[in-house]
PDB file of C-alpha atoms in Angstrom:
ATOM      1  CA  UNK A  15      -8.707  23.863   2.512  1.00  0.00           C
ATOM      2  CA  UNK A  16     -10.318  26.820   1.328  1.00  0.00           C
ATOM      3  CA  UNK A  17      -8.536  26.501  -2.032  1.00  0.00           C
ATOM      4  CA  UNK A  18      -9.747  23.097  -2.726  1.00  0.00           C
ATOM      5  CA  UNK A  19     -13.395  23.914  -0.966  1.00  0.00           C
ATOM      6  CA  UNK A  20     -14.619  24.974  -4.835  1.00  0.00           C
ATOM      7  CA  UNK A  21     -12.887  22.063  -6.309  1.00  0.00           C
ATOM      8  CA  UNK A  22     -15.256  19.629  -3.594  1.00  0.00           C
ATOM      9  CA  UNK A  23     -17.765  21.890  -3.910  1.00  0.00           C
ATOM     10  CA  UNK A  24     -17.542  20.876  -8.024  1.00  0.00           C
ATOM     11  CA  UNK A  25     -17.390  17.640  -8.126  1.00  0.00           C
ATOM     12  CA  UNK A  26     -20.796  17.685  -6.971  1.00  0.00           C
ATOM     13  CA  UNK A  27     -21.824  20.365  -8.855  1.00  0.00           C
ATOM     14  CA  UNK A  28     -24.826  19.659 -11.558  1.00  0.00           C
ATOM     15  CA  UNK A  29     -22.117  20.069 -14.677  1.00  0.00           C
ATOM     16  CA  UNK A  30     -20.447  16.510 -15.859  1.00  0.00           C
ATOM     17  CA  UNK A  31     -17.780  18.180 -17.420  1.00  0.00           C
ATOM     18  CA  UNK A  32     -17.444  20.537 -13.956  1.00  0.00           C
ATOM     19  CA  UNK A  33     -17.653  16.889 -11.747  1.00  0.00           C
ATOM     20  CA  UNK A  34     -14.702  15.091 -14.110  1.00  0.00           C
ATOM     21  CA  UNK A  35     -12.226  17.843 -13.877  1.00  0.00           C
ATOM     22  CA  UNK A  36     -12.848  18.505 -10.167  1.00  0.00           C
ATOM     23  CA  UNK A  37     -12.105  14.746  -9.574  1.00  0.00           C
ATOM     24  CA  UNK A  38      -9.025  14.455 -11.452  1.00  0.00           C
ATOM     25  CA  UNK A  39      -7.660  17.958  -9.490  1.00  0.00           C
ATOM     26  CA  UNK A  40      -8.739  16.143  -6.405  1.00  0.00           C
ATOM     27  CA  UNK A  41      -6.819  13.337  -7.431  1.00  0.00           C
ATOM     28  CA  UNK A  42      -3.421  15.200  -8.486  1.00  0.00           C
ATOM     29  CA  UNK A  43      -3.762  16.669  -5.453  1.00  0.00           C
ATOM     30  CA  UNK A  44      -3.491  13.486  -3.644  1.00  0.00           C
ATOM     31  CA  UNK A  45      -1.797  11.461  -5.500  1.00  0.00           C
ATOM     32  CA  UNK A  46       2.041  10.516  -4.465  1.00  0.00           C
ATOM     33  CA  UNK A  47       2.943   9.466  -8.312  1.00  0.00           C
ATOM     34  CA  UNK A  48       2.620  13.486  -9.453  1.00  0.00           C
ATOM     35  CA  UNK A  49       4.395  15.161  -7.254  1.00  0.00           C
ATOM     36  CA  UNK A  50       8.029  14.795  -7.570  1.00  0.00           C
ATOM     37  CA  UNK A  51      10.611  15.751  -5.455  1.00  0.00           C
ATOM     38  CA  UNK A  52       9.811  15.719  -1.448  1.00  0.00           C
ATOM     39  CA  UNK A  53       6.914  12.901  -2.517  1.00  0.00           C
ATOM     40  CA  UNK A  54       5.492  11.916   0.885  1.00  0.00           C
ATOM     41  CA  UNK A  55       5.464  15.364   2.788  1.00  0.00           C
ATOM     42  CA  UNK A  56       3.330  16.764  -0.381  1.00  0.00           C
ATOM     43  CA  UNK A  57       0.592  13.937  -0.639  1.00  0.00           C
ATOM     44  CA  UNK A  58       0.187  14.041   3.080  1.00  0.00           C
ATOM     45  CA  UNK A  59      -0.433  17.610   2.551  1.00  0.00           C
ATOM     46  CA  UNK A  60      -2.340  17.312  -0.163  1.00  0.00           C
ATOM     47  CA  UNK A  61      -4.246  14.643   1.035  1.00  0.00           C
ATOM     48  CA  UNK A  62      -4.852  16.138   4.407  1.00  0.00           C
ATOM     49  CA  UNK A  63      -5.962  19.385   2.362  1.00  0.00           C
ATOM     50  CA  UNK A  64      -8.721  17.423   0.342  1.00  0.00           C
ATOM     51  CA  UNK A  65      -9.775  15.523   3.629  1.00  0.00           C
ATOM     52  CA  UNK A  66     -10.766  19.300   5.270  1.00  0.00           C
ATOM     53  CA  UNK A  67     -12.363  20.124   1.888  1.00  0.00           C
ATOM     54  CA  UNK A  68     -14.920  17.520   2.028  1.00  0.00           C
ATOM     55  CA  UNK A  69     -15.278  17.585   5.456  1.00  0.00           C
ATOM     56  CA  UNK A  70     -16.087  21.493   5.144  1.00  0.00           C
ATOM     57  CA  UNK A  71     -18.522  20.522   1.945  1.00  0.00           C
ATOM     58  CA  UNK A  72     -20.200  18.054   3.906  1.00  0.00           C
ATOM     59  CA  UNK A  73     -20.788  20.558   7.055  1.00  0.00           C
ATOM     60  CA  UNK A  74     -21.804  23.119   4.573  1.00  0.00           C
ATOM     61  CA  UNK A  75     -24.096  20.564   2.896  1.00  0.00           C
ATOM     62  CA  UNK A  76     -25.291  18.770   6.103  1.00  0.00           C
ATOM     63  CA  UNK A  77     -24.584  15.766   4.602  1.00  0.00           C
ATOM     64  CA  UNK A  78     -24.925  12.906   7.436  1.00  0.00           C
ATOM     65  CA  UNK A  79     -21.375  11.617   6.268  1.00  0.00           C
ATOM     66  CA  UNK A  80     -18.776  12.163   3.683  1.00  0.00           C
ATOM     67  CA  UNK A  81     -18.644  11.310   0.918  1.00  0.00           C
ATOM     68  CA  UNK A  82     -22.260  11.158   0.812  1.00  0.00           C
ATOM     69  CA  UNK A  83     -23.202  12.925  -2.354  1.00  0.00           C
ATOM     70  CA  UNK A  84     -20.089  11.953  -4.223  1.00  0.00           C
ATOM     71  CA  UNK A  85     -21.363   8.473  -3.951  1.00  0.00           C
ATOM     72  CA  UNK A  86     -24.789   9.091  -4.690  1.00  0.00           C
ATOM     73  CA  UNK A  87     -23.869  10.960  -7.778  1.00  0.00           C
ATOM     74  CA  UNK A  88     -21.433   7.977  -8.762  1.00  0.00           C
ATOM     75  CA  UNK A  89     -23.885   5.479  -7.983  1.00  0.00           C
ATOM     76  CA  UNK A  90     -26.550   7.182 -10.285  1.00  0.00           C
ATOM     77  CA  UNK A  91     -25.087   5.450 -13.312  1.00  0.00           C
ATOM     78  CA  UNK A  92     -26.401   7.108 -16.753  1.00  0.00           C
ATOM     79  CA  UNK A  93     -23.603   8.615 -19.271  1.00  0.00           C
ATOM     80  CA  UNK A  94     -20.399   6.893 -20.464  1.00  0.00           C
ATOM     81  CA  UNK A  95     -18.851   5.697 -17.103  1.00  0.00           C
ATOM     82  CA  UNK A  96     -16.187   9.037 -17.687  1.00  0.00           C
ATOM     83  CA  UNK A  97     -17.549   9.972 -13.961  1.00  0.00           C
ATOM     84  CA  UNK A  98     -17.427   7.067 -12.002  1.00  0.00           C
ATOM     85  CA  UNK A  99     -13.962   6.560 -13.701  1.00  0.00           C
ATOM     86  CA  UNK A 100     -12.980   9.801 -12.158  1.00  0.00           C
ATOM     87  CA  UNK A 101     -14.711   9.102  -9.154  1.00  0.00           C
ATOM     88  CA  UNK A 102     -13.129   5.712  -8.253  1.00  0.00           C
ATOM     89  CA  UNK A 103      -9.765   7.287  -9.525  1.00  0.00           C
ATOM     90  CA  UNK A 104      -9.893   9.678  -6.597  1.00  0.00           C
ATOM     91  CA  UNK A 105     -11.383   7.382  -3.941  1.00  0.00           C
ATOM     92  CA  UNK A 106      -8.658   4.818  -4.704  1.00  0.00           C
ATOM     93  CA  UNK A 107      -5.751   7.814  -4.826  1.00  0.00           C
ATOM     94  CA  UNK A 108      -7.014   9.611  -2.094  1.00  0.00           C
ATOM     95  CA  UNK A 109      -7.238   5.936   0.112  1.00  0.00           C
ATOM     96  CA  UNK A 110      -3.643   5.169  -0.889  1.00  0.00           C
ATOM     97  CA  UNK A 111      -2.638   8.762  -0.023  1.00  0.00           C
ATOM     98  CA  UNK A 112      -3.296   8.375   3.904  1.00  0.00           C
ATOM     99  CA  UNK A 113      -0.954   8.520   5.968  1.00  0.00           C
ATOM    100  CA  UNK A 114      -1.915   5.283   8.056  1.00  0.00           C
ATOM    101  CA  UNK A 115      -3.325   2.141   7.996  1.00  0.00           C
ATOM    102  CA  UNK A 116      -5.687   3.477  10.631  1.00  0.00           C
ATOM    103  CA  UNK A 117      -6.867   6.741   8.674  1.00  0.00           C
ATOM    104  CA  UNK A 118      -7.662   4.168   5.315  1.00  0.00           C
ATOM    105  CA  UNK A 119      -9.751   1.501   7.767  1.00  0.00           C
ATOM    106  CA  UNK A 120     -12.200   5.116   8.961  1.00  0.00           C
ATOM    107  CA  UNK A 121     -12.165   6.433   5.401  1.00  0.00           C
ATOM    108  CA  UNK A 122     -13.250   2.988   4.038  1.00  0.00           C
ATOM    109  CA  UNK A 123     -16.124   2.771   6.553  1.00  0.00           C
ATOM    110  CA  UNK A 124     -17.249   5.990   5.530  1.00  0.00           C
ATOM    111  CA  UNK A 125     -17.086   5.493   1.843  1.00  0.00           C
ATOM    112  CA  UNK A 126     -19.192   2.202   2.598  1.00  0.00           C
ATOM    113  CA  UNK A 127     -21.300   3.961   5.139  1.00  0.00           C
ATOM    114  CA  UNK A 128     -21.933   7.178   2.340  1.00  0.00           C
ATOM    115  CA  UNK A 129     -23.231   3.848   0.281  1.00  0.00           C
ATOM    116  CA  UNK A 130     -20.277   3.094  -2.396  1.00  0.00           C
ATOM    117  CA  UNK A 131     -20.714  -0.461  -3.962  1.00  0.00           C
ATOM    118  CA  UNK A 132     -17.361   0.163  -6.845  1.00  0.00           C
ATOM    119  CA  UNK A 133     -18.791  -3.528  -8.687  1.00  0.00           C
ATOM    120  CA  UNK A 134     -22.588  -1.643  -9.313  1.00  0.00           C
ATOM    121  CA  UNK A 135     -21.083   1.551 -11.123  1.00  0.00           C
ATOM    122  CA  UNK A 136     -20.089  -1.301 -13.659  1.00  0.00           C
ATOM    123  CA  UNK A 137     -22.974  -2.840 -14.226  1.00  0.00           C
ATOM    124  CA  UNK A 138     -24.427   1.206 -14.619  1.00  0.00           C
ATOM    125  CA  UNK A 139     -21.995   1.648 -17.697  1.00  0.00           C
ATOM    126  CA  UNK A 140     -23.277   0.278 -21.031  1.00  0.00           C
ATOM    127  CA  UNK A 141     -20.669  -2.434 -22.087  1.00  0.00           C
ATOM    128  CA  UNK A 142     -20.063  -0.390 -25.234  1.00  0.00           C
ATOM    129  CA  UNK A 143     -18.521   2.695 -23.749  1.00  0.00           C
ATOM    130  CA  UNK A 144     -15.110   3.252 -23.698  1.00  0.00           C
ATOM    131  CA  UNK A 145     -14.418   4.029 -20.337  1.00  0.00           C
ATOM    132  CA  UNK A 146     -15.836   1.046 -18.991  1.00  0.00           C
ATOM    133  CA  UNK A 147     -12.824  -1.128 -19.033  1.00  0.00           C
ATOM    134  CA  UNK A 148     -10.694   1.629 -17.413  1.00  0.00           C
ATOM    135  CA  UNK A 149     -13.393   1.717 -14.915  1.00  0.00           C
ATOM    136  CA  UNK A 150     -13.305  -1.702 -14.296  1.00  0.00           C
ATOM    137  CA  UNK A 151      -9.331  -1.612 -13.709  1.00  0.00           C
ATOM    138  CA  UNK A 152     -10.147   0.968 -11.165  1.00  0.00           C
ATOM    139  CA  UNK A 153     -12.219  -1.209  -9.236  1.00  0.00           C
ATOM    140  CA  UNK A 154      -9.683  -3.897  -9.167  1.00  0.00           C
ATOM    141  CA  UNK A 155      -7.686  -2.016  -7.988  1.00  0.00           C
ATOM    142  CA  UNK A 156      -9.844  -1.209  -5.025  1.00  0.00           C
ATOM    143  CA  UNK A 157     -10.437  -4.283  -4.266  1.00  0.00           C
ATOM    144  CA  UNK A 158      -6.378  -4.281  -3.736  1.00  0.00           C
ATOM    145  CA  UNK A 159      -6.592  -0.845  -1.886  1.00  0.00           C
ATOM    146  CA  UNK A 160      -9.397  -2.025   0.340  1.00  0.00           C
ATOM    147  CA  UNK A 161      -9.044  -3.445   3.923  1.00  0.00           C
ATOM    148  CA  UNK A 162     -10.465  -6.748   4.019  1.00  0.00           C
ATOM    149  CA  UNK A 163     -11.633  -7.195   7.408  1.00  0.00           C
ATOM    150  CA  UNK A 164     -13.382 -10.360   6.710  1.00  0.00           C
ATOM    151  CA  UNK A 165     -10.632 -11.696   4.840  1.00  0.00           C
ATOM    152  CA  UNK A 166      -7.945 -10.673   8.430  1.00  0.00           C
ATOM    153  CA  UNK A 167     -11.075 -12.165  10.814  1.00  0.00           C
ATOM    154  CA  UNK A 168     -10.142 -15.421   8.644  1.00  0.00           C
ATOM    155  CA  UNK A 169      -6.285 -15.076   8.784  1.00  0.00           C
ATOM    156  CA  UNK A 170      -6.053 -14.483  12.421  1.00  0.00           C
ATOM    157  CA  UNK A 171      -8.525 -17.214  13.308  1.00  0.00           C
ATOM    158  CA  UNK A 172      -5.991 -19.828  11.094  1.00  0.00           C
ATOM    159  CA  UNK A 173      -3.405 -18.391  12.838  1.00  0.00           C
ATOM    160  CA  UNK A 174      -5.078 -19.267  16.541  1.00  0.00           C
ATOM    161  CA  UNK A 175      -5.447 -22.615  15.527  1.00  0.00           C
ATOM    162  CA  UNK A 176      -1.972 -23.511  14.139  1.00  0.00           C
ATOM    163  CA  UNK A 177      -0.983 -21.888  17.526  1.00  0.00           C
ATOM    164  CA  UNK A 178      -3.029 -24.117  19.105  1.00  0.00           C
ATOM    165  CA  UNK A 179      -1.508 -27.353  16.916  1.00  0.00           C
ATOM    166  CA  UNK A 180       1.746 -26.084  17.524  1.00  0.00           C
ATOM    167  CA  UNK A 181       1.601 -26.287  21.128  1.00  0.00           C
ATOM    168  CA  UNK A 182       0.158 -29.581  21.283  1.00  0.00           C
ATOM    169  CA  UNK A 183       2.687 -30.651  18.666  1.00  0.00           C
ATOM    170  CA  UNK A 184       5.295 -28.868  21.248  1.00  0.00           C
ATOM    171  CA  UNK A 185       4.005 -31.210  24.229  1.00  0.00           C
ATOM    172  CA  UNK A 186       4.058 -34.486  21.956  1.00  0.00           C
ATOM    173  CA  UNK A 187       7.933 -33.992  21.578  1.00  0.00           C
ATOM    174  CA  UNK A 188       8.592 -32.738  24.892  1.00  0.00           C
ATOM    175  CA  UNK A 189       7.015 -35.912  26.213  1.00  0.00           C
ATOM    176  CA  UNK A 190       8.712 -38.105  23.665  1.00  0.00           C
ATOM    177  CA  UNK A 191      11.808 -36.483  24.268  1.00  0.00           C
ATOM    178  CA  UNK A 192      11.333 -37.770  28.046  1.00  0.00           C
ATOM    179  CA  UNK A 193      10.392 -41.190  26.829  1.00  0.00           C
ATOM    180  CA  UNK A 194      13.543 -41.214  24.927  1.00  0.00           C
ATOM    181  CA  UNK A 195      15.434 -40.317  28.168  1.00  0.00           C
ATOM    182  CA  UNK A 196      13.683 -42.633  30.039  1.00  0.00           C
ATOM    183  CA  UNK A 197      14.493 -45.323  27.704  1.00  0.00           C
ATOM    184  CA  UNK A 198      18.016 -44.427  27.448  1.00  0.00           C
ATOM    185  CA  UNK A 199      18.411 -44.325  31.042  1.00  0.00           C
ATOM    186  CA  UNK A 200      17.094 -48.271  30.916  1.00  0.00           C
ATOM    187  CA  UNK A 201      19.406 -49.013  28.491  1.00  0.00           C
ATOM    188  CA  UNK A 202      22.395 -48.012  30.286  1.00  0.00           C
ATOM    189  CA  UNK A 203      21.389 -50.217  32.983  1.00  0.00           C
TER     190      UNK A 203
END
């Protein structure tokens, strides 16, 4: 972590130019597409190694939780949408770089929790800049890399309820199948 401590340390540092390249080294770092050869061992590490870097940055910072100022800085808006490109780039790579389903469910609720609302930075970025439509690309696909808890609530509650049918349905034929016996049985005699 201490190597990658200055990299979290810039992209929150007052320079634009500092904040970009910090978030794209962030995201190489994470990211399972740039590695190569032994793939998942070196974006756990490198995931796991940016993790303890922003943890450390947000002790050092007493930030209340992380991500904190990365989000307030994204949400800020201003410029040509270059940064919250960058930004969402990392948040998305470095969600899709965990190593559970578990450890991307926590770091969602403390992206949300540090304040990150992906659909504002767009509105931020004037619709003449060219990084806007990369941006928005970026936030689709968080909206694929996000947990949808509301969405799961939904699923599992259709799910309970064809149960349910399905047992009723289950009974019906059980007692029709009897009837059918019974009537069988009648016929015979």
């Amino acid at each position: 972590p201490v190597g990658l401590l200055p990299l979290a340390c810039s992209s929150t540092n007052t320079g634009i130019r500092a904040r970009i390249l910090a978030l794209q080294l962030l995201t190489i770092a994470c990211d399972k597409n740039s590695m190569g050869d032994h793939v998942l061992k070196a974006s756990q590490n490198g995931h796991q190694a940016v993790s303890e870097s922003l943890t450390t940055l947000r002790l050092r910072c007493a930030e209340p939780v992380r991500f904190r100022l990365l989000i307030g800085i994204l949400n800020s808006g201003g410029g040509s949408g270059e940064l919250q490109y960058a930004g969402i780039k990392f948040i998305n790579t470095f969600m899709e770089s965990a190593d559970s389903l578990q450890t991307r469910l926590y770091l969602q609720a403390e992206l949300f929790q540090a304040g990150l609302e992906p659909h504002q930075m767009a509105k931020l970025i004037s619709p003449t800049s060219p990084w806007l439509q990369k941006l928005v690309d970026e936030i689709k696909r968080w909206d694929t890399v996000k947990i949808d808890i509301e969405f799961l609530q939904k699923q599992v509650r259709g799910a309970e309820q064809c149960r349910s049918k399905m047992v009723i349905l289950e009974r019906k034929v059980d007692m029709l199948q009897e009837e059918k016996n019974v009537f069988n049985t009648i016929e015979r005699r």
